[in-house]
Structures are given as C-alpha cells and as structure tokens.
Amino acid sequence: MKKILYLVVMILLSGCTIEPIKPWERDILARDNMALDADPMLQLMDEQIYYSKEAASGGKGIGGGGCGCN
Amino acid sequence: MQLKYNLDTAGDRTCTVQVRSPAVSRYKSIKQQLTVATCSLLTATPVLAIDVSPLDITLSSMIYSEDGRVLVNEDVLEVNKEIDDDEFVTARYIFDVMTGPSHNGLPKIDTPQIFTSPSGSVVTSKASKEPTFSFRDTRHALNLEWEKPITRLLDTTNSVAVSAEYDYFSAGGSSSWSYDVNDRLTTLTAGIAANYDLITPVGGTPHELGASDSERNLGDQKKGELDMLIGVTQVIDRKTLLQVNYSIGYSKGYLTDPYKLVAYLDNTDLTPVTGDPYFHEKRPNSRLAHRFYFQLIRDFNDDVLRAAYRYFVDDWQIQSHTYELKYSFVLFNENELQFHYRYYTQSAASFYHYFLVNGARAGVDSNDVVSDLAQLDYASADHRLGHLKSETIGIKYSQQFVSKQSKLDLRLDRMMQEDQKGKFSDLKAWIAQVVFKFIY
C-alpha cells in the first residue's frame, strides 16, 4: 500500500512540475469522454449493484446506499 | 485591429480588443464605435444563454438478472437545467421493482432443510441446494442536486435524497466542494455525506442470534451513516488525468440483515443439529471503513483508457481490492464502442461462517467450530461478507444523434461471483441498460 501511495505521489509531483499545459492545450481534456465520470447514469447503476452484492463500497464519491438491498 | 476571443475548457470567456490606428481624429470615432459595439455583443451573450437554457433530460432503464435468482428493473428519469452561469439544478427520480429468490444464508448440504420464513411459513428446501427466501419489493427514490460556482475557482455541489421501500426508508444529504489551484491543473475536492435509515422488516424484527422460528417481535430499527472524502485531481499532461481520493465512512445502528440465517450442523455428518439448528445472524452495531481510490484517464488518439483501483479496509476485518479497466474506441461521427473489465476480491468478515459445527471435523476450519452457541458474539453466513471474488466483463455502444443534441447508450455486462474457498455456489448475472439523453 505504501508503495502504491508513493508511486501516485511521485506521478502527481511530476505532473505539477514537468509538463504544465496551457489553457489552449486543454482541447483533449475538455472532451466529454475524458471527464472524470463520463457515464454518470451507468456509474449510478453500477454503484447500486455492487453496493448490494459486495462488502466494500464507495471510494469514487461520497454517499450512496439508501436501500435495503437483497 | 485585432480581436481575440478565447473560450477556455472551463467555459470562462476572455476578450481583448486592440485597435491600432494612426493618430487621426476621424479614426477615433470609429474606434469608440467599435469598442461600444464589441462590449455590447459580449454583455448580451450571457443574457441570451439564460433565456434559452434548455432542459437536459436523461432516461435510463436497467435490467439486473441473476441466473435463477433475483430480477431487478430500475428506471430513472433525470432532468438537469442551467439556472445561471455554470449553476445547475438536477432532479432525479428512480423506480425499482425487485423480485425473485434471494439466498438466506443457509449452506448447501446433502439433506433437505426445514426453516421458518420471515412471513412465518415453514419452508422445506431441496437437498444439495442453497435455500432461498422469495421476495418482491418496489423502491421509489428522489434526489435533488444543486451545483453552484462560488468563485471562478471554487465550486460546490449539494444534494438531498430520499428512498422508500416496503421495509426500508432512507434519507440523506451531501455537500462537496472543489477548488482549482496550480493554474487549474490541480483540483482539490472535499465532501461530506450523511444518511439516516429506518428498517421495518417483513414479519417484524427478529432477535439477533435467536432461533429462526422464534417470535419476530422487535420494533423498527435505525441506522446512521457518515461519509467524508478528500481528493485531488491532477492534469498530468495534455492527454492524461489522475484522480486520487481518500474517504472514511462510519455506520452505527442496526447493521444486521434481518432476513439472513446461520446453520448449526452436527460435526459427525454435517446435518442440522437437533433442536434449533438455524438462528438469525448478528453483526456489530458499528462499522468504520477506509477507502483509497485511484483513477487514471488517458487519451490515445481519441480513444480513451480508464484504469481505476480501489483499496477498502474496515474494522470487520474485510479488505478488498477492486481493479477496473475501460477502453473506448471512437468510431465514425464520434460514436463509441467501449470494452469493460472489473475484478474484485475481498477477505471475509471476522464473524463470517459458511456454517457452524458443534465439534471439530476434518476439512472444517477451526473458526467455524462452536461447542456452545452462547459463546458467540456475532455471526453471519451472508455470502456478501465471505471470501468473495467477482469479475465483470462488459461492452457499451454510444450513438450520437442530430448534431450531438441527443445520445443513446447501450450496455451489456456479465457479472460472475464465486467463493474463493469453493464453498458457496457461484452467482452469475446479466446487466443490461439503455440510456437516452436529449435536450428539450
């Protein structure tokens, strides 16, 4: 776990300092399919299903649940 | 004359008007007229945008169908409207119908099992088959969300939600904040959510660890949940985004499943003990969970790769790892074909037992041996708390219509769950969903 966190922090730091992009270079990142949650309705259903069928839930956002799922 | 007009990715407009003219007086009036005309145009645009702001409407229908077990149909209507610059309100209504047999916790053994259902009837299960309770329920849920920019860099989203089933009511709210820093290459996120649930089991609430045929005379039960999240989203380069979240969740109250039973078997032949061989489960009344979530999104010449990992750990001794990959191929007219794979594993809760036995036996874990049930603090045979492994493979097709004014998503997933210890039966399910989004 510590190794994963270390790796992520290193990537974050490299992103901050090595290749900063300008506002006019954000065309790719601005596309709908590059959004953090590109399919919110599919995500909503997935969270409901896996919340009902597995012991772990959450992580991507906050909240959830709200059912006595069988 | 130079006129620059730039619409950046966040939707912020900047305008620069530069008029270079000889120092001749007759040109000054032209310069003034151009300045006035330009500024009039720019100030008029947002007013027009507000007046004609359309409704974004999303319709979704999902079928979740387990092989031989539960069938769920979940329909959603969502309406989203921009009420001011970058300020949105969203209303979502969900209607579920759930029906079919659901596993009740008892194991697969060589003899039929006789037990009492929540409604009080006596049920005899088939030999070598995991017993189930059949149920039918509907759920209505409403969610209202308000997204508002506080400043150019600070954004907040607040929501309230209620959900009602025959035996379950839930109400909750959440608030999240995001703040852009580092020339908007980094977004810091924080959020909090709270839920209050009321559980009214069919047939009444049973006594935890009480015999399955004992009177279910306890009243309604309550549960509260609090979630907090902090996160960072970082632009790595022109084609790559990284999201990292940490969240903590605390639940307190009635966390037991009132419909799950635990079997107590004889160690000589693994048949139900004489007397009361089945009893209701009991879980701790609090749960503290930590989650670490990572998501990397990368463009490959218009195709998009999404890779996500989640680590989950709680004080019930459950640890889980979730890996998810999605790859989207962009086709003609920006239509998309996406392939999806998800892999999930979890360790069992400390109080999980596939069954309990009254004495040692070869092949039976010592944790499952209990000579006296009065020694038990907690026990559950719910497979969802067991040594679960789950895989999902799926495909999604997205079709754009009429100058991107509407979009259709079709997806089909196959989910396969199994016991890493090879004890409980596999669970397989189809997930089919159609989503249609349009502007009205």
XYZ file of C-alpha atoms in Angstrom:
510
model
C 0.000 0.000 0.000
C 2.791 2.384 0.893
C 4.470 1.678 -2.446
C 1.276 2.497 -4.341
C 0.811 5.749 -2.449
C 4.452 6.659 -3.033
C 4.082 5.973 -6.764
C 0.954 8.086 -7.021
C 2.539 10.974 -5.155
C 5.562 10.831 -7.460
C 3.317 10.905 -10.531
C 1.394 13.842 -9.105
C 4.559 15.761 -8.426
C 5.925 15.061 -11.876
C 2.652 16.275 -13.374
C 2.922 19.521 -11.470
C 6.422 20.333 -12.482
C 7.412 18.589 -15.704
C 4.692 19.197 -18.213
C 2.361 22.029 -17.277
C -0.075 22.689 -20.077
C -1.531 25.983 -21.213
C -5.264 26.787 -21.306
C -5.314 26.473 -25.108
C -3.842 22.975 -24.841
C -6.858 21.589 -22.978
C -8.852 20.569 -26.017
C -8.367 16.855 -25.358
C -9.042 17.054 -21.631
C -12.224 19.045 -22.321
C -13.833 16.266 -24.340
C -16.869 14.590 -22.801
C -15.237 11.165 -22.897
C -12.282 12.461 -20.862
C -14.486 13.592 -17.965
C -13.827 12.012 -14.548
C -17.274 10.472 -14.702
C -18.088 10.159 -18.384
C -21.122 7.871 -17.880
C -22.870 9.034 -14.711
C -26.032 7.011 -15.318
C -24.075 3.787 -15.831
C -21.974 4.628 -12.798
C -25.113 5.166 -10.725
C -26.438 1.717 -11.587
C -23.051 0.041 -11.060
C -22.688 1.562 -7.607
C -26.167 0.352 -6.683
C -25.471 -3.196 -7.912
C -22.057 -3.613 -6.335
C -23.219 -1.991 -3.086
C -25.893 -4.708 -2.970
C -23.617 -7.617 -3.838
C -20.253 -6.915 -2.211
C -18.997 -5.922 1.236
C -16.966 -2.949 0.010
C -18.489 0.162 -1.487
C -17.762 3.816 -2.208
C -14.437 5.481 -2.870
C -15.152 7.294 -6.089
C -17.539 9.734 -4.480
C -19.434 10.231 -1.266
C -22.827 8.984 -0.167
C -24.571 6.083 -1.822
C -26.564 3.296 -0.288
C -30.102 4.191 0.565
C -31.569 0.749 0.011
C -32.176 -2.439 1.931
C -30.694 -4.364 -0.927
C -31.172 -8.110 -1.144
C -7.378 45.967 -35.490
C -7.021 42.722 -33.585
C -9.894 40.981 -31.888
C -9.113 37.922 -29.745
C -11.861 35.795 -28.293
C -10.985 32.731 -26.299
C -13.280 30.128 -24.741
C -11.195 28.006 -22.437
C -12.009 24.476 -21.283
C -13.722 25.612 -18.134
C -16.072 27.824 -20.102
C -14.534 31.104 -18.997
C -14.532 33.758 -21.695
C -11.762 36.289 -22.051
C -11.752 39.079 -24.585
C -9.138 41.526 -25.715
C -9.833 44.338 -28.163
C -6.868 46.163 -29.553
C -7.351 48.929 -32.085
C -4.254 50.387 -33.610
C -4.879 53.385 -35.759
C -2.959 56.433 -36.939
C -3.317 59.464 -34.769
C -6.002 60.867 -36.969
C -9.032 62.318 -35.265
C -11.592 60.826 -37.687
C -10.484 57.328 -36.719
C -11.107 57.982 -33.025
C -14.861 57.909 -33.520
C -14.587 54.584 -35.376
C -12.520 53.214 -32.502
C -15.115 54.303 -29.984
C -17.952 52.814 -32.024
C -16.127 49.517 -32.366
C -15.446 49.402 -28.631
C -19.075 50.083 -27.768
C -20.328 47.544 -30.323
C -17.948 44.835 -29.125
C -18.766 45.300 -25.484
C -22.493 45.310 -26.251
C -22.147 41.978 -28.018
C -20.190 40.427 -25.183
C -22.534 41.585 -22.455
C -25.585 40.455 -24.421
C -24.414 36.856 -24.877
C -24.899 35.561 -21.296
C -28.386 37.083 -21.121
C -29.398 35.196 -24.260
C -27.884 31.982 -22.856
C -30.010 32.206 -19.710
C -33.217 32.901 -21.600
C -32.912 29.880 -23.867
C -31.323 27.456 -21.376
C -32.796 24.080 -22.280
C -33.523 21.068 -20.139
C -31.094 18.157 -20.319
C -33.220 15.066 -19.918
C -31.870 11.574 -19.300
C -33.952 8.408 -19.368
C -32.476 5.122 -18.230
C -33.772 1.592 -17.892
C -31.683 -1.189 -16.399
C -32.330 -4.903 -16.004
C -30.277 -6.873 -13.485
C -30.980 -10.574 -13.821
C -29.293 -13.286 -11.743
C -29.341 -16.819 -13.125
C -32.243 -18.461 -11.247
C -32.465 -15.785 -8.590
C -33.142 -12.060 -8.216
C -34.517 -9.920 -11.034
C -34.403 -6.123 -10.759
C -35.734 -3.479 -13.127
C -34.543 0.041 -12.341
C -35.864 3.033 -14.301
C -34.547 6.573 -13.943
C -35.733 9.985 -15.093
C -33.259 12.816 -14.650
C -33.776 16.466 -15.520
C -30.914 18.949 -15.446
C -31.152 22.700 -16.030
C -28.636 25.531 -16.032
C -30.241 28.273 -13.949
C -27.329 30.711 -14.091
C -23.795 30.777 -15.480
C -22.351 27.348 -14.584
C -25.064 26.897 -11.947
C -27.150 23.740 -12.375
C -30.019 22.031 -10.645
C -30.747 18.351 -11.175
C -33.775 16.300 -10.162
C -33.667 12.510 -10.406
C -36.460 10.025 -9.833
C -35.748 6.293 -9.575
C -38.253 3.455 -9.600
C -37.156 -0.135 -8.893
C -39.006 -3.412 -8.994
C -37.192 -6.288 -7.281
C -38.382 -9.865 -7.228
C -37.188 -13.471 -7.019
C -35.460 -15.824 -4.614
C -32.572 -14.452 -2.562
C -30.095 -16.649 -0.671
C -30.985 -16.711 3.036
C -27.574 -17.677 4.433
C -28.103 -21.414 4.892
C -25.495 -23.736 3.336
C -25.770 -26.358 0.628
C -25.908 -29.746 2.421
C -26.902 -33.265 1.420
C -30.292 -33.236 3.170
C -33.392 -31.006 2.820
C -33.581 -28.167 5.346
C -36.747 -27.040 7.141
C -36.879 -23.457 8.366
C -39.299 -20.598 9.016
C -39.583 -17.764 6.500
C -39.925 -14.094 7.582
C -43.668 -14.234 6.912
C -43.966 -17.166 9.347
C -44.488 -20.042 6.924
C -42.461 -23.242 7.198
C -40.270 -23.903 4.162
C -38.520 -27.129 3.141
C -35.567 -26.669 0.820
C -34.198 -29.181 -1.664
C -31.130 -31.221 -0.793
C -27.781 -30.068 -2.208
C -29.182 -26.649 -2.996
C -28.693 -23.384 -1.112
C -32.033 -22.333 0.446
C -33.602 -19.020 -0.517
C -36.387 -16.661 0.554
C -38.542 -15.283 -2.240
C -39.389 -11.626 -2.045
C -40.956 -8.835 -4.039
C -40.433 -5.145 -3.374
C -40.554 -1.781 -5.079
C -38.455 1.288 -4.411
C -39.099 4.954 -5.108
C -36.189 7.356 -4.762
C -35.832 11.084 -5.346
C -32.593 13.039 -5.493
C -32.233 16.817 -5.814
C -28.845 18.347 -6.567
C -27.648 21.931 -6.808
C -24.273 22.772 -8.314
C -23.102 26.347 -7.877
C -19.825 28.155 -8.514
C -18.859 30.282 -5.514
C -15.910 31.933 -7.219
C -14.130 31.342 -10.517
C -12.081 28.595 -8.861
C -14.405 27.297 -6.146
C -17.407 25.134 -6.895
C -19.915 23.440 -4.594
C -22.482 20.694 -5.096
C -25.194 19.984 -2.534
C -27.804 17.270 -2.650
C -30.641 15.697 -0.696
C -32.097 12.246 -1.323
C -34.921 10.074 -0.037
C -35.631 6.439 -0.843
C -38.590 4.323 0.222
C -39.211 0.562 0.023
C -41.814 -1.562 1.788
C -39.336 -2.468 4.539
C -36.733 0.294 4.263
C -36.646 4.085 4.310
C -33.572 6.204 3.787
C -32.966 9.943 3.838
C -29.655 11.676 3.316
C -27.754 14.683 2.132
C -24.305 15.554 0.902
C -22.130 18.565 0.235
C -18.938 18.591 -1.793
C -16.517 21.366 -2.659
C -13.879 21.571 -5.352
C -11.158 24.193 -5.646
C -8.869 24.709 -8.628
C -5.224 25.588 -7.962
C -1.933 25.483 -9.829
C -3.274 27.276 -12.935
C -6.280 24.951 -12.842
C -4.065 21.923 -13.353
C -4.966 20.633 -9.892
C -8.398 20.337 -8.325
C -8.776 19.759 -4.602
C -12.030 18.131 -3.502
C -13.689 17.660 -0.124
C -17.093 16.263 0.669
C -19.332 15.054 3.456
C -22.487 12.949 3.329
C -24.908 11.729 5.982
C -27.672 9.131 5.809
C -30.430 8.078 8.160
C -32.117 4.719 7.533
C -35.215 3.167 9.060
C -35.601 -0.617 8.757
C -39.017 -2.252 9.177
C -38.505 -5.952 8.330
C -41.342 -8.023 6.893
C -42.889 -10.039 9.721
C -41.130 -7.940 12.392
C -37.529 -7.638 13.513
C -36.084 -10.971 14.718
C -33.926 -11.375 17.807
C -30.270 -11.396 16.789
C -28.812 -14.898 17.286
C -32.353 -16.051 18.153
C -33.827 -19.271 16.741
C -35.272 -18.933 13.229
C -38.762 -19.902 14.435
C -38.732 -17.571 17.460
C -41.131 -14.661 17.585
C -40.094 -11.639 15.492
C -41.429 -9.079 17.945
C -38.795 -6.356 17.972
C -39.743 -2.944 16.636
C -38.338 -0.864 13.809
C -34.584 -0.423 13.666
C -32.392 2.573 12.803
C -29.042 3.108 11.197
C -26.934 6.218 10.623
C -24.026 6.715 8.233
C -21.444 9.460 7.863
C -19.011 9.681 4.942
C -16.169 12.115 4.405
C -13.923 12.416 1.362
C -10.868 14.348 0.304
C -9.400 14.107 -3.167
C -7.005 15.517 -5.714
C -7.382 15.560 -9.472
C -4.197 16.342 -11.371
C -3.599 17.102 -15.033
C -0.500 15.052 -15.779
C -0.094 16.188 -19.366
C -2.216 17.212 -22.325
C -3.690 13.697 -22.579
C -3.656 12.381 -19.032
C -5.658 12.944 -15.855
C -5.120 11.345 -12.446
C -7.675 11.275 -9.637
C -6.841 10.217 -6.082
C -9.445 10.021 -3.291
C -9.427 9.008 0.325
C -12.706 8.547 2.116
C -13.769 7.359 5.519
C -17.205 6.004 6.361
C -18.769 5.310 9.725
C -22.023 3.433 10.237
C -23.827 2.948 13.521
C -27.054 1.229 14.446
C -28.775 -1.856 13.092
C -26.315 -3.279 10.553
C -27.670 -6.830 10.698
C -29.623 -8.294 7.778
C -32.983 -9.370 9.293
C -33.552 -11.986 6.575
C -30.300 -13.938 6.898
C -29.935 -17.153 8.888
C -26.945 -19.174 10.100
C -26.901 -23.000 10.213
C -25.593 -25.033 13.141
C -24.551 -28.514 11.973
C -23.578 -31.743 13.633
C -19.891 -32.496 13.166
C -20.478 -36.215 12.623
C -22.391 -35.968 9.339
C -22.859 -32.232 8.673
C -26.633 -32.386 9.084
C -28.625 -29.861 11.143
C -28.332 -30.422 14.880
C -31.455 -31.492 16.735
C -33.360 -28.719 18.454
C -32.799 -25.281 16.910
C -30.357 -25.736 14.035
C -30.983 -22.325 12.441
C -30.694 -18.899 14.019
C -30.756 -15.266 12.957
C -27.476 -13.552 12.208
C -25.959 -10.744 14.244
C -23.442 -8.129 13.108
C -21.634 -5.480 15.173
C -23.613 -2.260 15.561
C -20.856 -0.070 14.158
C -18.527 -0.159 11.191
C -15.603 2.051 10.264
C -14.300 1.830 6.691
C -11.405 3.446 4.817
C -11.196 3.660 1.036
C -8.376 4.709 -1.257
C -9.359 5.293 -4.865
C -7.149 5.970 -7.881
C -8.261 6.639 -11.427
C -6.085 7.328 -14.460
C -7.641 8.589 -17.695
C -5.503 8.662 -20.828
C -6.242 9.653 -24.412
C -4.820 7.536 -27.239
C -5.533 9.422 -30.465
C -9.191 9.992 -29.498
C -9.578 6.535 -27.925
C -9.714 6.669 -24.137
C -8.328 4.317 -21.484
C -9.653 4.420 -17.932
C -7.853 2.459 -15.252
C -9.058 2.506 -11.661
C -8.066 0.817 -8.425
C -9.765 0.894 -5.022
C -8.438 -0.422 -1.734
C -11.017 -0.887 1.014
C -10.468 -1.902 4.622
C -12.807 -1.869 7.609
C -12.917 -2.860 11.264
C -14.895 -6.025 10.432
C -11.541 -7.304 9.066
C -12.714 -7.026 5.480
C -10.113 -5.968 2.944
C -10.899 -5.668 -0.711
C -9.149 -4.792 -3.947
C -11.049 -3.577 -6.998
C -9.438 -3.171 -10.417
C -11.348 -1.699 -13.338
C -10.356 -1.119 -16.950
C -12.402 0.587 -19.661
C -11.218 1.210 -23.194
C -13.315 3.312 -25.572
C -12.815 3.198 -29.332
C -14.070 6.275 -31.134
C -15.908 5.297 -34.301
C -17.439 7.352 -37.135
C -19.350 10.512 -36.121
C -17.820 10.273 -32.647
C -19.857 7.193 -31.780
C -18.094 4.956 -29.281
C -17.543 1.305 -28.529
C -16.300 0.570 -25.031
C -14.971 -2.636 -23.504
C -15.029 -3.034 -19.763
C -13.408 -5.419 -17.264
C -13.729 -5.340 -13.478
C -12.014 -7.618 -10.968
C -12.923 -7.622 -7.282
C -11.705 -9.650 -4.306
C -12.450 -9.406 -0.622
C -11.455 -11.195 2.547
C -14.220 -12.377 4.869
C -15.577 -10.516 7.864
C -14.193 -11.834 11.144
C -17.639 -13.181 12.124
C -18.461 -14.811 8.776
C -19.085 -18.581 8.741
C -20.406 -20.615 5.830
C -21.925 -22.721 8.627
C -21.096 -23.528 12.240
C -20.443 -27.036 13.572
C -20.710 -28.317 17.139
C -17.326 -30.053 17.171
C -14.074 -30.447 15.293
C -14.170 -32.209 11.943
C -11.616 -32.780 9.211
C -11.910 -30.163 6.485
C -13.791 -27.706 8.691
C -11.998 -24.524 9.706
C -11.471 -24.250 13.454
C -13.107 -20.790 13.385
C -16.353 -22.485 12.357
C -16.374 -24.818 15.351
C -18.502 -23.685 18.301
C -19.443 -26.108 21.036
C -21.877 -23.682 22.668
C -23.782 -21.023 20.685
C -23.910 -18.843 23.804
C -20.205 -18.181 23.214
C -20.978 -16.316 20.007
C -20.828 -12.532 19.964
C -21.607 -12.166 16.264
C -22.258 -14.499 13.349
C -23.294 -14.141 9.739
C -23.420 -16.547 6.807
C -24.199 -13.842 4.268
C -22.034 -14.642 1.234
C -21.502 -10.933 0.679
C -19.348 -10.959 3.820
C -17.446 -14.082 2.742
C -14.299 -14.736 0.714
C -15.826 -13.268 -2.372
C -14.318 -12.894 -5.817
C -16.177 -11.159 -8.588
C -15.464 -10.493 -12.253
C -17.450 -8.398 -14.696
C -16.933 -8.115 -18.417
C -18.974 -5.738 -20.494
C -19.467 -3.819 -23.676
C -21.099 -0.454 -24.331
C -22.064 1.286 -27.538
C -22.799 5.022 -27.699
C -24.589 6.628 -30.640
C -24.780 10.397 -31.170
C -27.814 11.910 -32.939
C -28.652 15.227 -34.596
C -25.587 17.375 -34.129
C -24.894 15.858 -30.711
C -28.246 17.055 -29.352
C -29.080 13.560 -28.180
C -27.202 10.397 -27.311
C -28.066 6.736 -26.865
C -26.014 4.340 -24.706
C -26.496 0.583 -24.779
C -24.538 -1.664 -22.473
C -24.424 -5.318 -21.576
C -22.381 -6.718 -18.684
C -21.902 -10.218 -17.334
C -21.078 -10.445 -13.630
C -19.678 -13.657 -12.106
C -19.205 -14.113 -8.366
C -17.586 -17.077 -6.648
C -16.322 -18.190 -3.264
C -12.518 -18.147 -3.123
C -12.805 -21.080 -0.697
C -15.078 -23.003 -3.083
C -17.957 -23.379 -0.617
C -20.993 -21.372 -1.704
C -22.480 -21.569 -5.189
C -21.442 -19.232 -7.962
C -23.680 -16.299 -8.717
C -23.961 -15.080 -12.293
C -25.946 -12.118 -13.524
C -26.654 -10.143 -16.679
C -26.767 -6.348 -16.506
C -28.436 -4.643 -19.465
C -29.027 -0.913 -19.631
C -30.258 1.630 -22.132
C -29.718 5.359 -21.561
C -31.163 8.079 -23.766
C -30.109 11.671 -23.217
C -31.608 14.599 -25.089
C -32.139 18.329 -24.918
C -35.664 19.667 -24.607
